[in-house]
Coordinates of C-alpha atoms in Angstrom, one line a residue:
M1 CA 21.2 -84.0 -5.7
T2 CA 21.3 -81.9 -2.7
N3 CA 24.5 -80.2 -3.7
R4 CA 23.3 -79.7 -7.3
S5 CA 20.1 -78.2 -6.1
Q6 CA 21.9 -75.8 -3.8
S7 CA 24.4 -74.9 -6.6
S8 CA 21.5 -74.2 -8.9
S9 CA 19.7 -72.0 -6.3
S10 CA 22.8 -70.0 -5.7
D11 CA 23.4 -69.5 -9.4
K12 CA 19.9 -67.9 -9.7
A13 CA 20.1 -65.5 -6.8
P14 CA 22.3 -62.8 -8.5
D15 CA 19.8 -62.6 -11.3
T16 CA 16.9 -62.0 -8.9
H17 CA 19.0 -59.4 -7.0
T18 CA 19.9 -57.6 -10.2
S19 CA 16.3 -57.6 -11.3
A20 CA 15.2 -56.2 -8.0
I21 CA 17.8 -53.3 -8.3
A22 CA 16.7 -52.6 -11.9
S23 CA 13.0 -52.6 -10.8
G24 CA 13.8 -50.1 -7.9
V25 CA 15.7 -47.9 -10.2
K26 CA 12.9 -47.9 -12.8
D27 CA 10.3 -47.2 -10.1
T28 CA 12.3 -44.2 -8.7
F29 CA 13.0 -42.9 -12.2
E30 CA 9.2 -43.2 -12.9
Q31 CA 8.3 -41.3 -9.7
I32 CA 10.9 -38.5 -10.5
I33 CA 9.3 -38.2 -14.0
I34 CA 5.8 -38.1 -12.6
A35 CA 6.9 -35.6 -10.0
F36 CA 8.4 -33.3 -12.7
I37 CA 5.2 -33.7 -14.8
I38 CA 3.0 -32.8 -11.8
A39 CA 5.3 -29.8 -11.0
F40 CA 5.2 -28.5 -14.5
V41 CA 1.4 -29.0 -14.8
F42 CA 1.1 -27.3 -11.4
R43 CA 3.3 -24.4 -12.5
A44 CA 1.6 -24.1 -15.9
Y45 CA -2.0 -24.3 -14.7
I46 CA -2.4 -23.6 -11.0
V47 CA 0.4 -21.7 -9.2
E48 CA 3.5 -20.0 -10.4
A49 CA 6.2 -18.1 -8.7
F50 CA 7.2 -14.6 -9.8
V51 CA 9.8 -12.1 -8.6
I52 CA 8.8 -8.4 -8.2
P53 CA 11.4 -6.4 -10.2
T54 CA 10.4 -2.7 -9.5
G55 CA 8.8 -0.6 -6.7
S56 CA 5.5 0.3 -8.5
M57 CA 3.6 -1.8 -6.0
A58 CA 5.5 -0.7 -2.9
P59 CA 5.2 -0.9 0.0
T60 CA 2.6 -3.6 -0.6
L61 CA 5.1 -5.6 -2.8
L62 CA 8.8 -4.7 -3.0
G63 CA 11.0 -4.7 -6.0
E64 CA 14.7 -4.1 -5.6
H65 CA 15.0 -1.9 -2.5
L66 CA 17.0 -0.8 0.5
R67 CA 15.5 -1.5 3.9
I68 CA 16.6 1.2 6.3
S69 CA 16.5 0.8 10.1
C70 CA 16.8 4.3 11.5
R71 CA 19.9 4.6 13.8
Q72 CA 18.0 7.0 16.1
C73 CA 14.4 5.7 16.6
G74 CA 14.6 2.2 15.1
Y75 CA 11.9 2.8 12.5
R76 CA 12.2 0.3 9.7
F77 CA 11.2 1.4 6.2
V78 CA 12.1 0.7 2.5
V79 CA 13.2 3.1 -0.3
D80 CA 13.7 3.0 -4.0
P81 CA 17.5 3.0 -4.7
S82 CA 17.2 3.1 -8.6
D83 CA 18.6 6.6 -9.0
T84 CA 21.9 5.9 -7.3
S85 CA 22.6 2.2 -8.0
R86 CA 23.7 0.2 -10.9
S87 CA 24.1 -3.5 -11.6
V88 CA 27.6 -5.0 -11.4
L89 CA 28.8 -8.3 -12.8
R90 CA 31.2 -10.3 -10.6
D91 CA 33.0 -13.5 -11.2
V92 CA 32.3 -16.1 -8.5
N93 CA 34.1 -19.3 -9.0
G94 CA 34.0 -18.9 -12.7
V95 CA 30.3 -17.9 -12.8
Q96 CA 29.1 -14.4 -13.7
V97 CA 26.9 -13.1 -10.9
R98 CA 24.9 -9.9 -11.4
T99 CA 24.5 -7.8 -8.2
T100 CA 23.1 -4.3 -7.7
K101 CA 25.0 -1.9 -5.4
I102 CA 24.9 1.7 -4.4
T103 CA 27.4 3.8 -6.6
H104 CA 26.8 7.2 -5.1
P105 CA 29.4 8.1 -2.6
D106 CA 27.0 9.8 -0.1
V107 CA 23.4 8.7 -0.1
V108 CA 21.2 10.0 2.6
V109 CA 17.9 8.6 3.7
I110 CA 15.6 10.8 5.9
C111 CA 13.7 8.9 8.5
P112 CA 10.0 9.9 8.2
M113 CA 9.4 9.4 12.0
C114 CA 12.3 11.3 13.6
L115 CA 13.8 13.2 10.6
Y116 CA 17.2 11.7 11.2
D117 CA 19.7 11.6 8.3
N118 CA 20.7 8.0 7.8
H119 CA 23.8 7.7 5.5
V120 CA 24.0 4.6 3.3
P121 CA 27.6 3.7 2.4
K122 CA 28.8 3.4 -1.1
G123 CA 28.8 -0.3 -2.2
T124 CA 25.8 -1.3 -0.1
R125 CA 24.1 -4.2 -1.8
V126 CA 20.5 -3.6 -2.9
R127 CA 18.1 -6.2 -1.7
T128 CA 16.2 -8.3 -4.3
G129 CA 12.4 -8.1 -4.8
D130 CA 9.8 -10.2 -3.1
R131 CA 9.0 -13.6 -4.6
I132 CA 5.3 -14.2 -4.8
L133 CA 2.9 -16.9 -5.6
V134 CA 0.3 -16.3 -8.3
L135 CA -3.0 -18.3 -8.6
K136 CA -3.1 -18.8 -12.4
Y137 CA -6.3 -18.9 -14.5
V138 CA -8.5 -18.4 -11.5
Y139 CA -10.4 -15.8 -13.5
N140 CA -11.4 -18.5 -15.9
F141 CA -13.8 -19.7 -13.2
S142 CA -14.5 -16.5 -11.3
E143 CA -14.8 -12.8 -12.1
P144 CA -11.9 -10.5 -11.0
Q145 CA -12.8 -8.5 -7.8
R146 CA -12.0 -4.8 -7.5
F147 CA -8.8 -4.2 -5.7
D148 CA -7.4 -7.7 -6.3
V149 CA -3.6 -7.6 -7.0
V150 CA -3.4 -9.0 -10.4
V151 CA -0.7 -10.3 -12.8
F152 CA -1.3 -9.7 -16.5
K153 CA 0.6 -9.3 -19.7
N154 CA 1.4 -5.7 -20.4
P155 CA -0.8 -4.5 -23.3
S156 CA 1.4 -1.6 -24.1
M157 CA 4.7 -3.1 -24.8
L158 CA 6.5 -5.7 -26.8
P159 CA 8.4 -8.5 -24.8
Q160 CA 12.1 -7.8 -24.1
G161 CA 14.5 -10.5 -25.2
S162 CA 17.3 -11.5 -27.6
I163 CA 14.8 -12.7 -30.3
R164 CA 13.3 -9.9 -32.2
R165 CA 9.6 -10.3 -32.3
R166 CA 6.9 -8.9 -34.7
E167 CA 4.8 -6.0 -33.4
S168 CA 1.8 -8.1 -34.0
D169 CA 2.8 -10.9 -31.6
K170 CA 1.0 -11.2 -28.3
P171 CA 2.4 -9.4 -25.4
L172 CA 4.5 -11.6 -23.1
E173 CA 5.9 -9.2 -20.4
N174 CA 4.3 -9.8 -17.0
Y175 CA 3.1 -6.8 -15.0
I176 CA 1.6 -6.7 -11.5
K177 CA -0.8 -4.0 -10.3
R178 CA -4.0 -3.5 -8.3
L179 CA -7.2 -3.9 -10.3
V180 CA -9.4 -0.8 -9.9
G181 CA -11.6 -0.7 -13.0
L182 CA -14.0 -3.5 -14.1
P183 CA -15.7 -4.1 -17.5
N184 CA -18.7 -2.0 -18.7
E185 CA -18.0 1.0 -16.5
R186 CA -16.5 4.5 -16.7
L187 CA -14.0 5.7 -14.1
C188 CA -12.2 8.7 -13.0
F189 CA -9.9 9.9 -10.2
V190 CA -10.9 13.0 -8.2
D191 CA -9.0 14.1 -5.0
G192 CA -7.1 10.9 -5.1
N193 CA -10.3 8.8 -4.8
L194 CA -11.9 6.5 -7.5
Y195 CA -15.3 7.1 -8.9
T196 CA -17.1 4.7 -11.3
Q197 CA -20.3 4.7 -13.4
S198 CA -22.1 1.8 -14.9
M199 CA -22.4 1.8 -18.7
L200 CA -25.1 -0.9 -18.6
K201 CA -27.7 1.5 -17.1
P202 CA -28.6 4.6 -19.1
D203 CA -29.0 7.0 -16.2
A204 CA -26.6 5.4 -13.7
P205 CA -25.0 7.8 -11.3
W206 CA -21.4 8.3 -10.6
R207 CA -20.4 6.6 -7.2
I208 CA -17.2 6.6 -5.2
V209 CA -15.5 3.1 -4.9
R210 CA -14.4 2.4 -1.3
K211 CA -11.4 0.2 -0.4
S212 CA -13.0 0.0 3.1
D213 CA -15.6 -2.3 1.7
R214 CA -12.7 -4.8 1.9
P215 CA -11.2 -3.7 5.2
E216 CA -8.2 -6.0 4.8
V217 CA -7.2 -4.1 1.7
Q218 CA -7.6 -0.7 3.3
R219 CA -5.5 -1.7 6.2
A220 CA -2.8 -2.9 3.8
V221 CA -2.5 0.4 2.0
W222 CA -2.5 2.9 5.0
Q223 CA 0.7 5.0 4.8
P224 CA 2.2 6.0 8.2
I225 CA 2.5 9.7 9.0
Y226 CA 3.7 9.3 12.6
H227 CA 3.6 6.6 15.2
S228 CA 4.3 7.3 18.7
E229 CA 6.5 4.3 19.3
Y230 CA 9.3 5.9 17.4
V231 CA 11.3 8.4 19.4
P232 CA 15.0 9.5 18.6
L233 CA 17.7 8.7 21.1
D234 CA 19.2 12.2 20.9
G235 CA 15.8 13.8 21.7
G236 CA 15.7 15.3 18.2
T237 CA 17.4 18.6 19.1
A238 CA 21.0 18.0 18.3
T239 CA 21.9 19.3 14.7
G240 CA 25.2 19.8 12.9
G241 CA 28.6 19.2 14.4
G242 CA 28.8 15.7 12.8
T243 CA 25.7 14.5 14.7
G244 CA 24.2 13.1 11.5
R245 CA 21.0 15.3 12.1
Q246 CA 20.2 18.2 9.9
L247 CA 16.6 18.7 11.0
T248 CA 15.3 19.2 14.5
W249 CA 12.6 16.9 15.8
S250 CA 10.0 17.4 18.4
N251 CA 7.0 15.4 19.3
P252 CA 4.3 16.3 16.8
W253 CA 1.6 16.0 19.4
V254 CA 1.1 19.2 21.5
A255 CA -1.0 19.5 24.6
R256 CA -3.6 22.2 24.5
A257 CA -4.5 24.6 27.4
P258 CA -5.9 24.9 30.0
T259 CA -4.9 21.5 31.2
H260 CA -1.7 21.1 29.3
E261 CA 0.4 20.9 32.4
H262 CA -1.3 17.6 33.2
W263 CA 0.0 15.9 29.9
R264 CA 3.3 14.0 29.8
L265 CA 4.4 13.9 26.1
G266 CA 7.9 14.9 25.3
T267 CA 10.0 12.0 24.0
A268 CA 7.9 9.3 25.7
R269 CA 6.4 6.5 23.6
D270 CA 3.3 6.5 25.6
Y271 CA 1.3 9.6 26.5
R272 CA 0.1 10.1 30.0
Y273 CA -2.8 12.5 31.2
D274 CA -2.9 12.8 35.0
H275 CA -6.4 14.4 35.6
D276 CA -10.0 13.7 35.2
E277 CA -10.9 17.2 33.7
P278 CA -11.1 17.3 29.9
G279 CA -7.7 17.3 28.2
E280 CA -6.7 17.6 24.6
I281 CA -3.6 17.0 22.4
Q282 CA -3.2 18.3 18.8
F283 CA -1.2 16.9 16.0
S284 CA 1.2 19.6 14.6
F285 CA 3.0 19.6 11.2
S286 CA 6.1 21.4 12.3
A287 CA 8.3 23.4 10.0
A288 CA 11.1 20.9 10.2
R289 CA 8.6 18.0 9.3
M290 CA 7.6 20.0 6.3
A291 CA 11.2 20.9 5.3
Q292 CA 12.1 17.3 5.0
F293 CA 10.2 17.1 1.8
N294 CA 11.9 20.1 0.2
R295 CA 15.6 19.0 0.4
S296 CA 17.5 17.8 -2.5
S297 CA 19.9 14.8 -2.9
V298 CA 17.9 12.7 -0.3
W299 CA 15.7 9.6 -0.4
Y300 CA 12.4 9.2 1.1
P301 CA 10.3 6.1 1.8
Y302 CA 7.8 4.8 -0.8
N303 CA 4.8 7.0 -1.2
Q304 CA 6.2 9.6 1.2
H305 CA 8.5 11.7 -1.0
K306 CA 6.2 14.8 -0.8
V307 CA 4.4 16.5 1.9
P308 CA 1.6 14.0 2.9
F309 CA -1.4 16.4 2.9
V310 CA -0.2 19.1 0.3
R311 CA 1.7 17.1 -2.1
G312 CA 2.5 17.5 -5.9
F313 CA 5.4 17.3 -8.4
R314 CA 5.0 20.9 -9.6
T315 CA 4.3 24.0 -7.5
S316 CA 1.5 25.0 -9.9
H317 CA -0.5 21.9 -9.1
R318 CA -1.2 20.4 -5.7
E319 CA -3.1 17.3 -4.8
P320 CA -4.7 17.5 -1.4
V321 CA -4.9 14.5 0.8
E322 CA -7.6 14.4 3.6
D323 CA -8.2 10.7 3.9
I324 CA -6.8 9.8 7.3
R325 CA -6.9 7.4 10.2
I326 CA -6.4 8.3 13.9
A327 CA -5.8 5.4 16.2
C328 CA -4.7 5.0 19.8
T329 CA -4.9 2.4 22.6
V330 CA -6.4 3.8 25.8
V331 CA -5.9 2.4 29.3
P332 CA -8.0 4.4 31.8
D333 CA -7.1 4.5 35.5
T334 CA -10.8 4.4 36.6
E335 CA -14.3 3.9 35.2
G336 CA -16.0 6.9 33.5
L337 CA -13.5 7.7 30.7
S338 CA -14.8 9.5 27.7
L339 CA -12.8 9.8 24.4
T340 CA -13.0 12.0 21.2
L341 CA -10.9 11.5 18.1
R342 CA -11.3 14.3 15.5
T343 CA -10.2 15.5 12.2
T344 CA -11.3 18.1 9.6
A345 CA -12.5 17.4 6.0
R346 CA -15.0 18.6 3.5
I347 CA -17.2 15.6 4.4
D348 CA -20.6 16.4 2.8
S349 CA -20.1 20.1 2.2
P350 CA -20.9 20.8 -1.5
D351 CA -18.9 24.1 -1.5
G352 CA -15.7 22.6 0.0
Q353 CA -16.1 24.1 3.4
M354 CA -14.0 22.3 6.1
L355 CA -16.0 20.7 8.8
V356 CA -14.9 19.0 12.0
L357 CA -15.5 15.3 12.1
A358 CA -15.4 13.6 15.5
A359 CA -15.9 10.1 16.8
N360 CA -17.1 10.1 20.4
I361 CA -17.3 7.5 23.1
S362 CA -19.1 8.6 26.1
A363 CA -18.5 7.5 29.8
Q364 CA -21.6 5.2 29.4
G365 CA -20.1 3.7 26.2
A366 CA -22.5 5.4 23.7
A367 CA -20.7 5.9 20.3
T368 CA -21.4 8.7 17.9
I369 CA -20.0 10.3 14.9
T370 CA -20.7 14.1 14.6
S371 CA -19.9 16.9 12.3
R372 CA -19.9 20.8 12.7
P373 CA -18.6 23.8 11.0
M374 CA -15.1 24.8 12.2
T375 CA -16.4 28.3 13.3
S376 CA -19.5 27.0 15.1
A377 CA -20.3 24.9 18.1
D378 CA -23.5 23.6 16.7
Q379 CA -22.9 19.9 15.8
R380 CA -25.1 17.3 14.4
T381 CA -24.9 13.6 15.0
I382 CA -24.6 11.8 11.6
A383 CA -24.4 8.1 13.0
S384 CA -24.5 6.5 16.4
A385 CA -24.4 3.0 18.0
R386 CA -24.7 1.5 21.4
G387 CA -21.4 0.3 22.8
R388 CA -19.6 -0.5 26.1
P389 CA -17.9 1.9 28.6
F390 CA -14.2 1.7 29.0
K391 CA -13.0 -0.5 31.8
A392 CA -10.4 0.5 34.4
H393 CA -6.9 -0.8 33.5
R394 CA -8.2 -2.7 30.5
P395 CA -6.8 -1.5 27.1
A396 CA -9.0 -0.7 24.2
R397 CA -7.9 0.1 20.6
V398 CA -10.0 3.0 19.1
E399 CA -9.7 4.2 15.5
L400 CA -11.4 6.9 13.5
W401 CA -11.3 6.4 9.7
Y402 CA -12.2 9.1 7.2
V403 CA -11.4 7.5 3.8
D404 CA -13.1 7.4 0.4
E405 CA -16.0 9.6 1.5
Q406 CA -16.7 7.4 4.5
A407 CA -16.5 8.0 8.3
S408 CA -16.2 4.9 10.5
L409 CA -15.4 4.1 14.1
W410 CA -13.5 1.0 15.0
I411 CA -13.2 -0.5 18.5
D412 CA -10.8 -3.4 19.1
G413 CA -10.7 -4.2 15.4
K414 CA -14.4 -4.2 14.9
R415 CA -16.3 -1.5 12.9
V416 CA -19.2 -0.3 15.2
I417 CA -20.2 2.8 13.1
R418 CA -20.1 3.3 9.4
H419 CA -21.5 6.5 7.6
D420 CA -21.2 6.8 3.8
I421 CA -21.2 10.1 2.1
D422 CA -22.4 10.1 -1.4
L423 CA -22.3 13.5 -3.1
P424 CA -23.3 13.9 -6.7
I425 CA -20.3 13.9 -9.0
E426 CA -21.1 17.5 -10.1
Q427 CA -20.7 18.7 -6.5
V428 CA -17.4 16.7 -6.1
H429 CA -16.0 18.4 -9.3
M430 CA -17.0 21.9 -8.3
R431 CA -16.2 22.0 -4.7
A432 CA -13.0 23.8 -3.6
A433 CA -9.9 21.7 -2.7
P434 CA -8.7 21.8 0.9
T435 CA -5.8 24.2 1.4
H436 CA -4.5 23.1 4.8
P437 CA -3.7 19.7 6.5
P438 CA -6.4 18.2 8.6
D439 CA -6.7 19.5 12.2
V440 CA -6.2 16.2 14.1
R441 CA -6.9 16.0 17.9
I442 CA -7.5 13.6 20.8
K443 CA -9.7 14.6 23.7
V444 CA -10.1 12.7 27.0
A445 CA -12.2 13.3 30.1
G446 CA -13.4 11.6 33.2
S447 CA -10.3 9.6 34.2
P448 CA -6.6 9.7 34.2
V449 CA -5.5 7.7 31.2
T450 CA -2.5 6.4 29.4
L451 CA -2.4 6.5 25.5
L452 CA -0.4 3.8 23.8
Q453 CA 0.5 3.4 20.1
V454 CA -0.9 6.7 18.9
H455 CA -0.9 6.5 15.2
V456 CA -1.7 9.0 12.4
D457 CA -1.9 7.4 8.9
R458 CA -3.2 8.6 5.6
D459 CA -4.7 6.7 2.7
I460 CA -3.1 5.8 -0.6
Y461 CA -3.7 8.6 -3.1
Y462 CA -4.4 7.9 -6.7
S463 CA -2.2 10.6 -8.1
G464 CA -3.3 12.7 -11.0
M465 CA 0.3 13.2 -12.2
D466 CA 3.4 11.2 -12.8
A467 CA 6.9 12.1 -11.5
S468 CA 7.5 14.2 -14.7
G469 CA 4.3 16.2 -14.3
N470 CA 2.3 14.3 -17.0
P471 CA -1.5 14.2 -16.3
A472 CA -3.0 10.8 -15.6
R473 CA -5.6 9.3 -17.8
G474 CA -9.1 9.9 -16.2
A475 CA -7.8 12.3 -13.6
Y476 CA -9.9 15.5 -12.8
F477 CA -8.3 18.6 -11.4
H478 CA -10.1 21.4 -9.5
G479 CA -10.7 24.2 -11.7
Q480 CA -11.0 22.1 -14.9
N481 CA -14.2 22.5 -16.9
P482 CA -16.3 19.4 -16.2
N483 CA -17.7 19.5 -19.7
L484 CA -14.2 18.9 -21.1
F485 CA -13.4 16.1 -18.7
V486 CA -12.9 12.7 -20.4
P487 CA -13.2 9.7 -18.1
V488 CA -11.8 6.2 -18.8
Q489 CA -14.3 4.0 -20.5
L490 CA -14.0 0.2 -20.2
G491 CA -15.6 -2.3 -22.6
A492 CA -17.1 -5.6 -22.0
D493 CA -13.8 -7.4 -21.4
Q494 CA -11.4 -4.7 -20.3
F495 CA -9.9 -3.8 -17.0
F496 CA -7.9 -0.9 -15.5
C497 CA -5.0 -1.4 -13.2
V498 CA -2.7 0.9 -11.2
G499 CA 0.1 0.6 -8.8
D500 CA 0.0 1.1 -5.1
N501 CA 3.1 3.4 -5.4
T502 CA 0.9 5.6 -7.4
P503 CA 3.2 8.6 -8.0
M504 CA 5.9 6.3 -9.4
S505 CA 4.0 3.6 -11.1
L506 CA 3.9 3.2 -15.0
D507 CA 0.4 1.8 -15.4
G508 CA -2.9 2.3 -17.3
R509 CA -3.0 6.0 -16.3
Y510 CA 0.2 6.7 -18.4
W511 CA 0.6 4.0 -21.0
N512 CA 0.8 5.9 -24.4
K513 CA 0.8 3.1 -26.8
V514 CA -1.0 -0.3 -27.6
N515 CA 0.5 -3.5 -28.7
D516 CA -0.6 -4.2 -32.3
W517 CA -2.1 -7.6 -31.3
V518 CA -4.2 -6.0 -28.7
A519 CA -5.3 -3.3 -31.1
A520 CA -6.3 -6.0 -33.7
R521 CA -8.2 -8.0 -31.1
T522 CA -10.1 -4.9 -29.9
R523 CA -11.1 -4.0 -33.5
S524 CA -12.6 -7.5 -34.0
M525 CA -14.6 -7.5 -30.8
Q526 CA -17.9 -5.8 -30.3
G527 CA -18.6 -3.7 -27.2
T528 CA -14.9 -3.0 -26.6
A529 CA -13.7 0.6 -26.1
D530 CA -10.4 2.2 -27.2
P531 CA -7.7 -0.1 -25.8
L532 CA -5.2 2.5 -24.7
G533 CA -4.4 2.1 -21.0
K534 CA -6.7 -1.0 -20.6
V535 CA -5.9 -4.7 -19.9
P536 CA -8.0 -7.1 -22.1
R537 CA -9.4 -10.1 -20.3
E538 CA -7.2 -12.5 -22.5
L539 CA -4.1 -11.0 -21.0
M540 CA -5.2 -11.4 -17.3
L541 CA -3.0 -14.1 -15.9
G542 CA -4.0 -14.6 -12.4
R543 CA -4.2 -13.1 -8.8
A544 CA -1.3 -12.7 -6.5
F545 CA -1.9 -14.1 -3.1
Y546 CA 1.2 -14.8 -1.1
V547 CA 4.8 -13.5 -0.6
Y548 CA 6.6 -16.8 0.1
W549 CA 10.2 -15.6 0.0
P550 CA 10.8 -11.9 1.0
A551 CA 14.3 -10.5 0.4
P552 CA 16.7 -12.2 2.7
Y553 CA 18.9 -10.5 5.3
S554 CA 22.7 -10.1 4.8
L555 CA 25.3 -10.2 7.7
K556 CA 27.0 -7.0 6.2
S557 CA 25.8 -4.1 4.1
H558 CA 28.1 -5.3 1.2
G559 CA 27.2 -9.0 1.7
L560 CA 25.0 -11.3 0.0
G561 CA 21.6 -12.0 1.5
I562 CA 21.7 -15.4 3.0
L563 CA 19.5 -15.1 6.2
P564 CA 15.8 -16.1 5.5
N565 CA 13.3 -13.4 6.3
H566 CA 10.4 -15.3 7.6
G567 CA 8.9 -12.4 9.4
D568 CA 7.9 -10.7 6.2
R569 CA 6.1 -13.7 4.6
R570 CA 2.5 -12.6 4.2
F571 CA -0.7 -12.9 2.3
I572 CA -1.2 -10.2 -0.4
R573 CA -4.1 -7.9 0.4

C-alpha cells in the first residue's frame, strides 16, 4: 500500500508542475496584454510622444539642426542646415537607414558672440529633432492659455502619405506652434508686439498682450545679443592668413570718460571698476558686428540672421526691435554701491520720440524706474519700490526689462518694480519707428565693483514679413493707412498660432489656403469667422510640456548620435 501510494503520488506530480507552468505563462501573457492596452490607452488619450521635424519653433524646440560649439569662445548655438543638406539612404546590415548630412563642400557658421568663422566639414551628420511629450485632450477639460506651446492638425493642408485622400477629409498632419490668439478677439502685430481687442464688448479698446505676464515664457524666448562670458582665444584681432577669422572682434562694452581708465574690460569675462566715483560703460554695435549680417554664403543662429535691432528681409522695409533685457551680477567691494541700468525706447511717447529709460538702485537700496528725453536732464520717476542696499562682497543679480510696452526691474530673480505702458492703438499706429539701436549703458558709483555675467538680450519679434518678403496676416507697418488695416478676427472656436522662429515659420500669418473639411465646418457653425490662417478648436490636439529626448551626441562629426543628451531635457515654456 505504501509503495502504491508513493507511486500514485509521483505519477501526479508532473501534471501539477505542468499546470503551474501553464498558469504562470498565462498570467505573464495577460500582464503583457494589459500593459499593452494601458500603453495604447495612455498614448491615445493622455500623453503621446512627437518628434520635432523643422526649426519653426527654434530655439525653444529644435527640429533637424547643427549644434555648433565655437572654436574660439566656446559659445554653443544651433543653426538650420536645411539649405545645404540632404537625406541619404544607407544600407546598414541589410536595412535601409535614412540620414541627413551636409553636402556643401565649405559651410561657414559665424559665431554671434565673437564673430569667428566656424567651418563645418562636408558630410557632417545633421542632428535629429527634439522628442517631446504632449498632454493630449487637456483642452477638453480646460481652456487653452495664451502662449501655450500647442500641437494641432494643420488646417491648411492635406495629410502627406502614400494613400491619396479626398480634399474633404479631416486634416491629419501635426503642427506645433505657440498659441497667441484666443476665440472672440481681433489681433494684430505692430513693432513685433501682439495687440488684441475683445469682440464681446462693443467698445473694447485694443491692448498689448504681454509675455511677461508669464515670466517663465518670457525668459524662454529671450534671444542673446552678447554675453560677457564668451571671449575669443585669439583676442579677436587676427584676420586672414588662414586664421579662420574674417571679422575682427572687440569687446562691445566701452568705458566712457572721464573715469574710463579705472575700468578693466578688454578680453576679460568679468568687468572690473576700481574707483568709487561714478563710472559708466556703453554697449557698442561695431561695424564688424553689423557686417556679420551682410555676408553671403554663411549661416547664422536661429532668429539671428539679421541685424538684431534694424532687421528686415528687404532694404525697403525694416522692422525695428527695441524690446531688450540688460542684466549683470554685481559684487561690490564695500557698502554704498549705487547702480543704474539704462536703455532708450519710445516708451510712452506718442510721436515716437526716443526717451532714456533707467532702472536705479541707490546706495540706501531705494529702487526706481525713470524716464527723460535724450536731450534733457529733466527726468521723471514712473515707478518706485523699497529695496535693500547692496552688501559688500555679496553678489546680486540685477535686470532691466523693457518688453511688450512694460518696464520692470528684477533683483535676484524677483520682480520688484513693474510699470505698464498702455498707449491707444491709434498712437501706436501713427508714431514714428525707431531708426537706431537702443543706447544701452551700465553706471556704478560709491564702491569699487566687479560685474559678472553681463548680458544683453532682445525679445522675440513677431515678424511682419516672411523670408520671401511676403507680408504677414494682421501685420501693421509704419506709414500704412490705419483705415485700410485689416486685423485678424477670431470666431468663437478659433485660435491663432505662430512659431517662435518667427522669420522662418510657416504659420497662421502666411497660410494661403484652407482644407475643405475646415471650410465646410466653418460654414455650418455660427459665430465663426473666415477660417484662413486659423485653427479650429476641433483640431487642437494638446499642449506640449516636456522635451524627454533631445538630440543625442555623436563621437565624431560623421557619426551616429549615440550619447544621451540629458542636460537638454527640459520643460517647455
